[in-house]
């Protein structure tokens, strides 16, 4: 995990290289272990500056190439063999002029060979920016489901880029305004759908896309489409599908836990239980983490502890009070660069900090399992109704919105704030392609969801292990809003400058707050969103 930032501009408009310092300072937390920041600059028809924290910068001065990389490649061994067979040398061999490390070097050599088609040959989570001095061209790339972020801003013939919005806000001499349309989108959907952000002029590079800046112009292209958006169901694969899926998932977990101290966020549900059962085979000292709230009678801790004991992991129970969760909200919003869509985001924030404090560098999460395997109950309900939208259409919508723009973005940002890398094996594009080619009944069958995973769990989990129940890291929203967050809620939403006052009709807002005080309404999700928006305004946005 790392952070990247920089710009490309006509020489007469290019900022001075020191202007990169405050941008990189805003990304310092993304350098695992507090890794140092470095930058490269080049001059030609355009002035270019690439910066990176965590030392992921690759350069080949002879070939006039530089690449700043964030993420992790799951096919690094195969990729290196391919490139070596084609005559490319690597720095540790002593034959290359390349000053680089690991995946950044692989990505640079892959770009050198495949040019703008490079992303099609990469597997994993990644965002990178490559400067090609031979073509006076900058290439920006993002992975298929958007696990790794990359934000863009164009102004006065200059293209700026960064891993997080907060880095772009540090560009000297530039100011940004809040986008009213994005605020409205956030109130309605609890997150901002890409490519927009809460700031006018700052946008996300779309998942599965690359952008080319050449001759002073930016063009964007899509290199992959989620398979459920263009389904091609293959017959005759159901018999071996469960076994094949389990084998592929196991191989992926092995790859994603190979980089060092790994952990699993264990909720006690089937998704994380399967990941932990696979991971412990490759990491005998695997750490698992679960979070509970003091006094919660519905805590998931006992079920998670039982699963961890049976699997033989080094289990850590994190117990926090509601007061601690409430106090952490401003810090979590600042880390997220956006309002928290769900109160459970606070639990993830706490777990990431605790895992990092115990020396963990990578955590596996079950994110994406529901959106790719059909895990939500609403999928099953709709699947049984004549005339309902097809399952694959619903899955495709959720994969391109809620998953990419909220869940994966949230996981990445809150983990990165703790200098931690979050990996989500279920969103591997090859696994998604494999499942999409199977009949619908292997995902949703009647009222049964995630069918293929449930069948795989019978093979992966020990026979005497208690059957996992669907659980999440639950946070009691109603209790928080009427208790520990009651005062902040009133303070923030009654502020005459609050965003709530701008997006809500005044009398309607007063009725909403009055009803909440009297306990007569059930608009907790809306109040949570409005509170988060106002906290975001005070912590991340200009006054």
PDB file of C-alpha atoms in Angstrom, residues 144-397:
ATOM      1  CA  UNK A 144     -11.314  -3.486 -12.361  1.00  0.00           C
ATOM      2  CA  UNK A 145     -13.610  -3.117  -9.361  1.00  0.00           C
ATOM      3  CA  UNK A 146     -11.996   0.038  -8.003  1.00  0.00           C
ATOM      4  CA  UNK A 147     -10.238  -1.411  -4.964  1.00  0.00           C
ATOM      5  CA  UNK A 148      -7.530   1.233  -5.274  1.00  0.00           C
ATOM      6  CA  UNK A 149      -8.391   4.927  -5.653  1.00  0.00           C
ATOM      7  CA  UNK A 150      -7.187   7.578  -8.046  1.00  0.00           C
ATOM      8  CA  UNK A 151      -8.581  11.116  -8.163  1.00  0.00           C
ATOM      9  CA  UNK A 152      -8.146  13.638 -10.980  1.00  0.00           C
ATOM     10  CA  UNK A 153      -8.425  17.394 -11.304  1.00  0.00           C
ATOM     11  CA  UNK A 154      -7.935  19.430 -14.492  1.00  0.00           C
ATOM     12  CA  UNK A 155      -7.304  23.161 -14.391  1.00  0.00           C
ATOM     13  CA  UNK A 156      -5.665  25.659 -16.741  1.00  0.00           C
ATOM     14  CA  UNK A 157      -3.987  23.026 -18.884  1.00  0.00           C
ATOM     15  CA  UNK A 158      -2.703  21.020 -15.917  1.00  0.00           C
ATOM     16  CA  UNK A 159      -3.801  17.551 -14.816  1.00  0.00           C
ATOM     17  CA  UNK A 160      -3.362  16.798 -11.114  1.00  0.00           C
ATOM     18  CA  UNK A 161      -3.770  13.305  -9.626  1.00  0.00           C
ATOM     19  CA  UNK A 162      -3.653  11.747  -6.166  1.00  0.00           C
ATOM     20  CA  UNK A 163      -4.659   8.673  -4.183  1.00  0.00           C
ATOM     21  CA  UNK A 164      -6.906  10.686  -1.879  1.00  0.00           C
ATOM     22  CA  UNK A 165      -8.946  13.860  -2.170  1.00  0.00           C
ATOM     23  CA  UNK A 166      -7.184  15.421   0.796  1.00  0.00           C
ATOM     24  CA  UNK A 167      -3.934  15.516  -1.203  1.00  0.00           C
ATOM     25  CA  UNK A 168      -5.555  17.529  -3.995  1.00  0.00           C
ATOM     26  CA  UNK A 169      -6.894  19.969  -1.411  1.00  0.00           C
ATOM     27  CA  UNK A 170      -3.275  20.687  -0.444  1.00  0.00           C
ATOM     28  CA  UNK A 171      -2.244  21.974  -3.875  1.00  0.00           C
ATOM     29  CA  UNK A 172      -0.877  25.484  -3.242  1.00  0.00           C
ATOM     30  CA  UNK A 173      -2.939  28.244  -4.788  1.00  0.00           C
ATOM     31  CA  UNK A 174      -5.982  26.118  -5.630  1.00  0.00           C
ATOM     32  CA  UNK A 175      -9.376  26.246  -3.959  1.00  0.00           C
ATOM     33  CA  UNK A 176     -12.355  23.930  -4.383  1.00  0.00           C
ATOM     34  CA  UNK A 177     -16.076  24.339  -3.836  1.00  0.00           C
ATOM     35  CA  UNK A 178     -18.549  21.806  -2.520  1.00  0.00           C
ATOM     36  CA  UNK A 179     -20.671  20.283  -5.288  1.00  0.00           C
ATOM     37  CA  UNK A 180     -24.401  20.714  -4.407  1.00  0.00           C
ATOM     38  CA  UNK A 181     -25.434  17.915  -6.775  1.00  0.00           C
ATOM     39  CA  UNK A 182     -23.027  15.510  -5.082  1.00  0.00           C
ATOM     40  CA  UNK A 183     -24.326  16.515  -1.646  1.00  0.00           C
ATOM     41  CA  UNK A 184     -27.868  15.769  -2.811  1.00  0.00           C
ATOM     42  CA  UNK A 185     -26.713  12.409  -4.154  1.00  0.00           C
ATOM     43  CA  UNK A 186     -25.117  11.628  -0.798  1.00  0.00           C
ATOM     44  CA  UNK A 187     -28.289  12.491   1.131  1.00  0.00           C
ATOM     45  CA  UNK A 188     -30.391  10.305  -1.139  1.00  0.00           C
ATOM     46  CA  UNK A 189     -28.037   7.318  -1.463  1.00  0.00           C
ATOM     47  CA  UNK A 190     -25.697   7.671   1.554  1.00  0.00           C
ATOM     48  CA  UNK A 191     -22.662   7.870  -0.738  1.00  0.00           C
ATOM     49  CA  UNK A 192     -21.553   9.803  -3.820  1.00  0.00           C
ATOM     50  CA  UNK A 193     -21.672   7.808  -7.027  1.00  0.00           C
ATOM     51  CA  UNK A 194     -18.652   7.990  -9.295  1.00  0.00           C
ATOM     52  CA  UNK A 195     -17.114   9.643 -11.079  1.00  0.00           C
ATOM     53  CA  UNK A 196     -18.209  12.512  -8.848  1.00  0.00           C
ATOM     54  CA  UNK A 197     -16.897  13.529  -5.441  1.00  0.00           C
ATOM     55  CA  UNK A 198     -18.196  16.095  -2.978  1.00  0.00           C
ATOM     56  CA  UNK A 199     -15.980  18.733  -4.620  1.00  0.00           C
ATOM     57  CA  UNK A 200     -16.624  20.392  -7.949  1.00  0.00           C
ATOM     58  CA  UNK A 201     -13.756  19.625 -10.305  1.00  0.00           C
ATOM     59  CA  UNK A 202     -12.385  16.591  -8.437  1.00  0.00           C
ATOM     60  CA  UNK A 203     -13.448  13.265  -9.879  1.00  0.00           C
ATOM     61  CA  UNK A 204     -12.560   9.611  -9.642  1.00  0.00           C
ATOM     62  CA  UNK A 205     -10.958   7.741 -12.488  1.00  0.00           C
ATOM     63  CA  UNK A 206     -13.597   5.067 -13.074  1.00  0.00           C
ATOM     64  CA  UNK A 207     -12.855   1.453 -12.119  1.00  0.00           C
ATOM     65  CA  UNK A 208     -11.586  -0.732 -14.989  1.00  0.00           C
ATOM     66  CA  UNK A 209     -10.466   2.389 -16.842  1.00  0.00           C
ATOM     67  CA  UNK A 210      -7.303   4.092 -17.988  1.00  0.00           C
ATOM     68  CA  UNK A 211      -6.725   7.706 -18.932  1.00  0.00           C
ATOM     69  CA  UNK A 212      -4.198   9.075 -21.419  1.00  0.00           C
ATOM     70  CA  UNK A 213      -2.874  12.631 -21.218  1.00  0.00           C
ATOM     71  CA  UNK A 214      -1.158  13.583 -24.451  1.00  0.00           C
ATOM     72  CA  UNK A 215      -0.942  16.770 -26.513  1.00  0.00           C
ATOM     73  CA  UNK A 216      -2.565  18.613 -23.623  1.00  0.00           C
ATOM     74  CA  UNK A 217      -5.733  16.518 -23.719  1.00  0.00           C
ATOM     75  CA  UNK A 218      -7.126  13.787 -21.472  1.00  0.00           C
ATOM     76  CA  UNK A 219      -8.969  10.780 -22.906  1.00  0.00           C
ATOM     77  CA  UNK A 220     -10.475   7.979 -20.843  1.00  0.00           C
ATOM     78  CA  UNK A 221     -11.088   4.381 -21.915  1.00  0.00           C
ATOM     79  CA  UNK A 222     -12.703   1.348 -20.299  1.00  0.00           C
ATOM     80  CA  UNK A 223     -10.652  -1.860 -20.566  1.00  0.00           C
ATOM     81  CA  UNK A 224     -12.991  -4.314 -18.773  1.00  0.00           C
ATOM     82  CA  UNK A 225     -16.704  -4.710 -18.127  1.00  0.00           C
ATOM     83  CA  UNK A 226     -18.078  -6.553 -15.058  1.00  0.00           C
ATOM     84  CA  UNK A 227     -19.339  -9.893 -16.404  1.00  0.00           C
ATOM     85  CA  UNK A 228     -22.850  -9.553 -14.996  1.00  0.00           C
ATOM     86  CA  UNK A 229     -23.323  -6.505 -17.211  1.00  0.00           C
ATOM     87  CA  UNK A 230     -22.927  -8.736 -20.295  1.00  0.00           C
ATOM     88  CA  UNK A 231     -23.752 -12.260 -19.095  1.00  0.00           C
ATOM     89  CA  UNK A 232     -22.630 -15.326 -21.025  1.00  0.00           C
ATOM     90  CA  UNK A 233     -23.946 -18.299 -19.083  1.00  0.00           C
ATOM     91  CA  UNK A 234     -22.277 -21.600 -19.927  1.00  0.00           C
ATOM     92  CA  UNK A 235     -24.187 -24.843 -19.557  1.00  0.00           C
ATOM     93  CA  UNK A 236     -22.849 -28.051 -18.066  1.00  0.00           C
ATOM     94  CA  UNK A 237     -20.505 -26.551 -15.461  1.00  0.00           C
ATOM     95  CA  UNK A 238     -22.596 -26.923 -12.311  1.00  0.00           C
ATOM     96  CA  UNK A 239     -21.283 -30.356 -11.308  1.00  0.00           C
ATOM     97  CA  UNK A 240     -17.683 -29.262 -10.733  1.00  0.00           C
ATOM     98  CA  UNK A 241     -18.377 -25.590 -10.041  1.00  0.00           C
ATOM     99  CA  UNK A 242     -18.284 -25.761  -6.236  1.00  0.00           C
ATOM    100  CA  UNK A 243     -14.975 -27.604  -6.164  1.00  0.00           C
ATOM    101  CA  UNK A 244     -13.426 -25.338  -8.807  1.00  0.00           C
ATOM    102  CA  UNK A 245     -14.605 -22.213  -7.042  1.00  0.00           C
ATOM    103  CA  UNK A 246     -13.145 -23.379  -3.722  1.00  0.00           C
ATOM    104  CA  UNK A 247      -9.804 -24.180  -5.387  1.00  0.00           C
ATOM    105  CA  UNK A 248      -9.632 -20.786  -7.091  1.00  0.00           C
ATOM    106  CA  UNK A 249     -10.566 -18.916  -3.917  1.00  0.00           C
ATOM    107  CA  UNK A 250      -7.940 -20.836  -1.951  1.00  0.00           C
ATOM    108  CA  UNK A 251      -5.248 -19.994  -4.500  1.00  0.00           C
ATOM    109  CA  UNK A 252      -6.209 -16.339  -4.341  1.00  0.00           C
ATOM    110  CA  UNK A 253      -6.144 -16.247  -0.534  1.00  0.00           C
ATOM    111  CA  UNK A 254      -2.681 -17.819  -0.663  1.00  0.00           C
ATOM    112  CA  UNK A 255      -1.476 -15.091  -3.016  1.00  0.00           C
ATOM    113  CA  UNK A 256      -2.984 -12.278  -0.960  1.00  0.00           C
ATOM    114  CA  UNK A 257      -1.480 -13.438   2.339  1.00  0.00           C
ATOM    115  CA  UNK A 258       2.016 -13.996   0.952  1.00  0.00           C
ATOM    116  CA  UNK A 259       3.391 -10.513   1.589  1.00  0.00           C
ATOM    117  CA  UNK A 260       3.789 -10.613   5.356  1.00  0.00           C
ATOM    118  CA  UNK A 261       1.846 -10.514   8.595  1.00  0.00           C
ATOM    119  CA  UNK A 262      -1.774 -11.142   7.622  1.00  0.00           C
ATOM    120  CA  UNK A 263      -5.090 -11.099   9.407  1.00  0.00           C
ATOM    121  CA  UNK A 264      -8.779 -11.645   8.766  1.00  0.00           C
ATOM    122  CA  UNK A 265     -11.614  -9.458  10.013  1.00  0.00           C
ATOM    123  CA  UNK A 266     -13.795 -12.225  11.452  1.00  0.00           C
ATOM    124  CA  UNK A 267     -17.469 -11.461  11.941  1.00  0.00           C
ATOM    125  CA  UNK A 268     -18.569 -15.017  12.580  1.00  0.00           C
ATOM    126  CA  UNK A 269     -20.553 -15.105   9.311  1.00  0.00           C
ATOM    127  CA  UNK A 270     -19.863 -17.470   6.451  1.00  0.00           C
ATOM    128  CA  UNK A 271     -17.861 -15.049   4.259  1.00  0.00           C
ATOM    129  CA  UNK A 272     -15.105 -14.287   6.763  1.00  0.00           C
ATOM    130  CA  UNK A 273     -15.195 -17.811   8.234  1.00  0.00           C
ATOM    131  CA  UNK A 274     -14.354 -19.324   4.838  1.00  0.00           C
ATOM    132  CA  UNK A 275     -11.566 -16.790   4.280  1.00  0.00           C
ATOM    133  CA  UNK A 276     -10.075 -17.526   7.708  1.00  0.00           C
ATOM    134  CA  UNK A 277     -10.280 -21.285   7.144  1.00  0.00           C
ATOM    135  CA  UNK A 278      -8.384 -20.946   3.876  1.00  0.00           C
ATOM    136  CA  UNK A 279      -5.883 -18.358   5.099  1.00  0.00           C
ATOM    137  CA  UNK A 280      -4.823 -20.334   8.179  1.00  0.00           C
ATOM    138  CA  UNK A 281      -3.616 -23.117   5.881  1.00  0.00           C
ATOM    139  CA  UNK A 282      -1.097 -20.710   4.381  1.00  0.00           C
ATOM    140  CA  UNK A 283      -0.434 -18.563   7.471  1.00  0.00           C
ATOM    141  CA  UNK A 284      -0.276 -20.888  10.511  1.00  0.00           C
ATOM    142  CA  UNK A 285      -0.001 -17.868  12.827  1.00  0.00           C
ATOM    143  CA  UNK A 286      -2.928 -16.119  11.187  1.00  0.00           C
ATOM    144  CA  UNK A 287      -4.451 -13.345  13.294  1.00  0.00           C
ATOM    145  CA  UNK A 288      -8.204 -12.803  13.385  1.00  0.00           C
ATOM    146  CA  UNK A 289      -9.994  -9.738  14.729  1.00  0.00           C
ATOM    147  CA  UNK A 290     -13.551  -9.233  15.931  1.00  0.00           C
ATOM    148  CA  UNK A 291     -15.203  -6.242  17.493  1.00  0.00           C
ATOM    149  CA  UNK A 292     -17.928  -6.008  20.087  1.00  0.00           C
ATOM    150  CA  UNK A 293     -19.636  -3.174  21.901  1.00  0.00           C
ATOM    151  CA  UNK A 294     -19.656  -3.203  25.680  1.00  0.00           C
ATOM    152  CA  UNK A 295     -23.026  -4.312  27.027  1.00  0.00           C
ATOM    153  CA  UNK A 296     -24.328  -5.532  23.659  1.00  0.00           C
ATOM    154  CA  UNK A 297     -26.479  -8.620  24.259  1.00  0.00           C
ATOM    155  CA  UNK A 298     -26.461  -9.454  20.542  1.00  0.00           C
ATOM    156  CA  UNK A 299     -22.688  -9.375  20.250  1.00  0.00           C
ATOM    157  CA  UNK A 300     -21.064 -11.434  17.550  1.00  0.00           C
ATOM    158  CA  UNK A 301     -18.003 -12.026  19.723  1.00  0.00           C
ATOM    159  CA  UNK A 302     -18.954 -15.483  21.054  1.00  0.00           C
ATOM    160  CA  UNK A 303     -19.637 -16.870  17.587  1.00  0.00           C
ATOM    161  CA  UNK A 304     -16.474 -15.355  16.135  1.00  0.00           C
ATOM    162  CA  UNK A 305     -14.402 -16.638  19.079  1.00  0.00           C
ATOM    163  CA  UNK A 306     -15.791 -20.147  18.621  1.00  0.00           C
ATOM    164  CA  UNK A 307     -14.887 -20.098  14.936  1.00  0.00           C
ATOM    165  CA  UNK A 308     -11.387 -18.783  15.652  1.00  0.00           C
ATOM    166  CA  UNK A 309     -10.790 -21.439  18.307  1.00  0.00           C
ATOM    167  CA  UNK A 310     -11.838 -24.247  15.979  1.00  0.00           C
ATOM    168  CA  UNK A 311      -9.686 -22.888  13.156  1.00  0.00           C
ATOM    169  CA  UNK A 312      -6.686 -22.312  15.422  1.00  0.00           C
ATOM    170  CA  UNK A 313      -6.079 -18.633  14.722  1.00  0.00           C
ATOM    171  CA  UNK A 314      -4.502 -16.040  17.008  1.00  0.00           C
ATOM    172  CA  UNK A 315      -7.744 -14.338  17.883  1.00  0.00           C
ATOM    173  CA  UNK A 316      -8.158 -10.795  19.154  1.00  0.00           C
ATOM    174  CA  UNK A 317     -11.401  -9.506  20.624  1.00  0.00           C
ATOM    175  CA  UNK A 318     -11.748  -5.756  20.515  1.00  0.00           C
ATOM    176  CA  UNK A 319     -14.366  -4.401  22.913  1.00  0.00           C
ATOM    177  CA  UNK A 320     -15.240  -0.732  22.697  1.00  0.00           C
ATOM    178  CA  UNK A 321     -17.814   1.419  24.397  1.00  0.00           C
ATOM    179  CA  UNK A 322     -20.451   3.446  22.606  1.00  0.00           C
ATOM    180  CA  UNK A 323     -18.679   6.534  23.946  1.00  0.00           C
ATOM    181  CA  UNK A 324     -15.469   5.468  22.193  1.00  0.00           C
ATOM    182  CA  UNK A 325     -17.280   4.846  18.927  1.00  0.00           C
ATOM    183  CA  UNK A 326     -18.988   8.225  19.048  1.00  0.00           C
ATOM    184  CA  UNK A 327     -15.729   9.997  19.852  1.00  0.00           C
ATOM    185  CA  UNK A 328     -14.034   8.356  16.862  1.00  0.00           C
ATOM    186  CA  UNK A 329     -16.583   9.622  14.313  1.00  0.00           C
ATOM    187  CA  UNK A 330     -14.800  12.882  13.313  1.00  0.00           C
ATOM    188  CA  UNK A 331     -11.497  11.038  12.905  1.00  0.00           C
ATOM    189  CA  UNK A 332     -13.129   8.337  10.773  1.00  0.00           C
ATOM    190  CA  UNK A 333     -14.872  10.905   8.551  1.00  0.00           C
ATOM    191  CA  UNK A 334     -11.570  12.736   8.049  1.00  0.00           C
ATOM    192  CA  UNK A 335      -9.864   9.464   7.107  1.00  0.00           C
ATOM    193  CA  UNK A 336     -12.704   8.522   4.756  1.00  0.00           C
ATOM    194  CA  UNK A 337     -12.656  11.930   2.989  1.00  0.00           C
ATOM    195  CA  UNK A 338     -16.437  11.597   2.932  1.00  0.00           C
ATOM    196  CA  UNK A 339     -19.408  10.929   5.228  1.00  0.00           C
ATOM    197  CA  UNK A 340     -19.672   7.399   6.601  1.00  0.00           C
ATOM    198  CA  UNK A 341     -22.524   5.629   4.826  1.00  0.00           C
ATOM    199  CA  UNK A 342     -23.063   3.075   7.594  1.00  0.00           C
ATOM    200  CA  UNK A 343     -22.535   3.148  11.363  1.00  0.00           C
ATOM    201  CA  UNK A 344     -20.654  -0.153  10.993  1.00  0.00           C
ATOM    202  CA  UNK A 345     -17.919   1.895   9.292  1.00  0.00           C
ATOM    203  CA  UNK A 346     -16.919   2.940  12.808  1.00  0.00           C
ATOM    204  CA  UNK A 347     -16.309  -0.697  13.694  1.00  0.00           C
ATOM    205  CA  UNK A 348     -14.091  -1.173  10.651  1.00  0.00           C
ATOM    206  CA  UNK A 349     -12.163   1.956  11.584  1.00  0.00           C
ATOM    207  CA  UNK A 350     -11.536   0.594  15.080  1.00  0.00           C
ATOM    208  CA  UNK A 351     -10.566  -2.865  13.827  1.00  0.00           C
ATOM    209  CA  UNK A 352      -8.073  -1.452  11.329  1.00  0.00           C
ATOM    210  CA  UNK A 353      -6.346   0.596  14.015  1.00  0.00           C
ATOM    211  CA  UNK A 354      -6.147  -2.380  16.377  1.00  0.00           C
ATOM    212  CA  UNK A 355      -4.845  -4.734  13.677  1.00  0.00           C
ATOM    213  CA  UNK A 356      -2.142  -2.258  12.672  1.00  0.00           C
ATOM    214  CA  UNK A 357      -1.163  -1.763  16.327  1.00  0.00           C
ATOM    215  CA  UNK A 358      -0.495  -5.513  16.521  1.00  0.00           C
ATOM    216  CA  UNK A 359       1.891  -5.519  13.574  1.00  0.00           C
ATOM    217  CA  UNK A 360      -0.531  -6.669  10.877  1.00  0.00           C
ATOM    218  CA  UNK A 361       0.157  -5.287   7.402  1.00  0.00           C
ATOM    219  CA  UNK A 362      -2.623  -6.939   5.375  1.00  0.00           C
ATOM    220  CA  UNK A 363      -6.177  -7.857   6.358  1.00  0.00           C
ATOM    221  CA  UNK A 364      -8.628  -9.917   4.339  1.00  0.00           C
ATOM    222  CA  UNK A 365     -12.246  -8.812   4.308  1.00  0.00           C
ATOM    223  CA  UNK A 366     -15.369 -10.425   2.898  1.00  0.00           C
ATOM    224  CA  UNK A 367     -16.282  -7.297   0.963  1.00  0.00           C
ATOM    225  CA  UNK A 368     -17.922  -7.883  -2.390  1.00  0.00           C
ATOM    226  CA  UNK A 369     -19.165 -11.368  -1.587  1.00  0.00           C
ATOM    227  CA  UNK A 370     -22.802 -10.258  -1.366  1.00  0.00           C
ATOM    228  CA  UNK A 371     -22.712  -8.128  -4.510  1.00  0.00           C
ATOM    229  CA  UNK A 372     -20.992 -10.787  -6.632  1.00  0.00           C
ATOM    230  CA  UNK A 373     -22.494 -13.987  -5.207  1.00  0.00           C
ATOM    231  CA  UNK A 374     -25.967 -12.592  -4.525  1.00  0.00           C
ATOM    232  CA  UNK A 375     -25.906 -12.448  -0.744  1.00  0.00           C
ATOM    233  CA  UNK A 376     -28.575  -9.896   0.085  1.00  0.00           C
ATOM    234  CA  UNK A 377     -32.070 -11.057   0.956  1.00  0.00           C
ATOM    235  CA  UNK A 378     -33.547  -8.628  -1.530  1.00  0.00           C
ATOM    236  CA  UNK A 379     -31.924 -10.609  -4.333  1.00  0.00           C
ATOM    237  CA  UNK A 380     -33.749 -13.752  -3.241  1.00  0.00           C
ATOM    238  CA  UNK A 381     -37.062 -11.954  -2.860  1.00  0.00           C
ATOM    239  CA  UNK A 382     -36.795 -10.357  -6.298  1.00  0.00           C
ATOM    240  CA  UNK A 383     -35.624 -13.631  -7.853  1.00  0.00           C
ATOM    241  CA  UNK A 384     -38.963 -15.222  -6.935  1.00  0.00           C
ATOM    242  CA  UNK A 385     -41.215 -12.469  -8.302  1.00  0.00           C
ATOM    243  CA  UNK A 386     -42.533 -12.575 -11.922  1.00  0.00           C
ATOM    244  CA  UNK A 387     -41.629  -9.465 -13.792  1.00  0.00           C
ATOM    245  CA  UNK A 388     -38.871  -8.448 -11.375  1.00  0.00           C
ATOM    246  CA  UNK A 389     -35.563  -7.105 -12.714  1.00  0.00           C
ATOM    247  CA  UNK A 390     -33.201  -9.951 -13.605  1.00  0.00           C
ATOM    248  CA  UNK A 391     -30.774 -10.995 -10.873  1.00  0.00           C
ATOM    249  CA  UNK A 392     -27.744 -10.151 -12.988  1.00  0.00           C
ATOM    250  CA  UNK A 393     -29.017  -6.656 -13.674  1.00  0.00           C
ATOM    251  CA  UNK A 394     -29.398  -6.039  -9.947  1.00  0.00           C
ATOM    252  CA  UNK A 395     -25.955  -7.469  -9.235  1.00  0.00           C
ATOM    253  CA  UNK A 396     -24.367  -5.371 -11.962  1.00  0.00           C
ATOM    254  CA  UNK A 397     -25.914  -2.183 -10.571  1.00  0.00           C
TER     255      UNK A 397
END
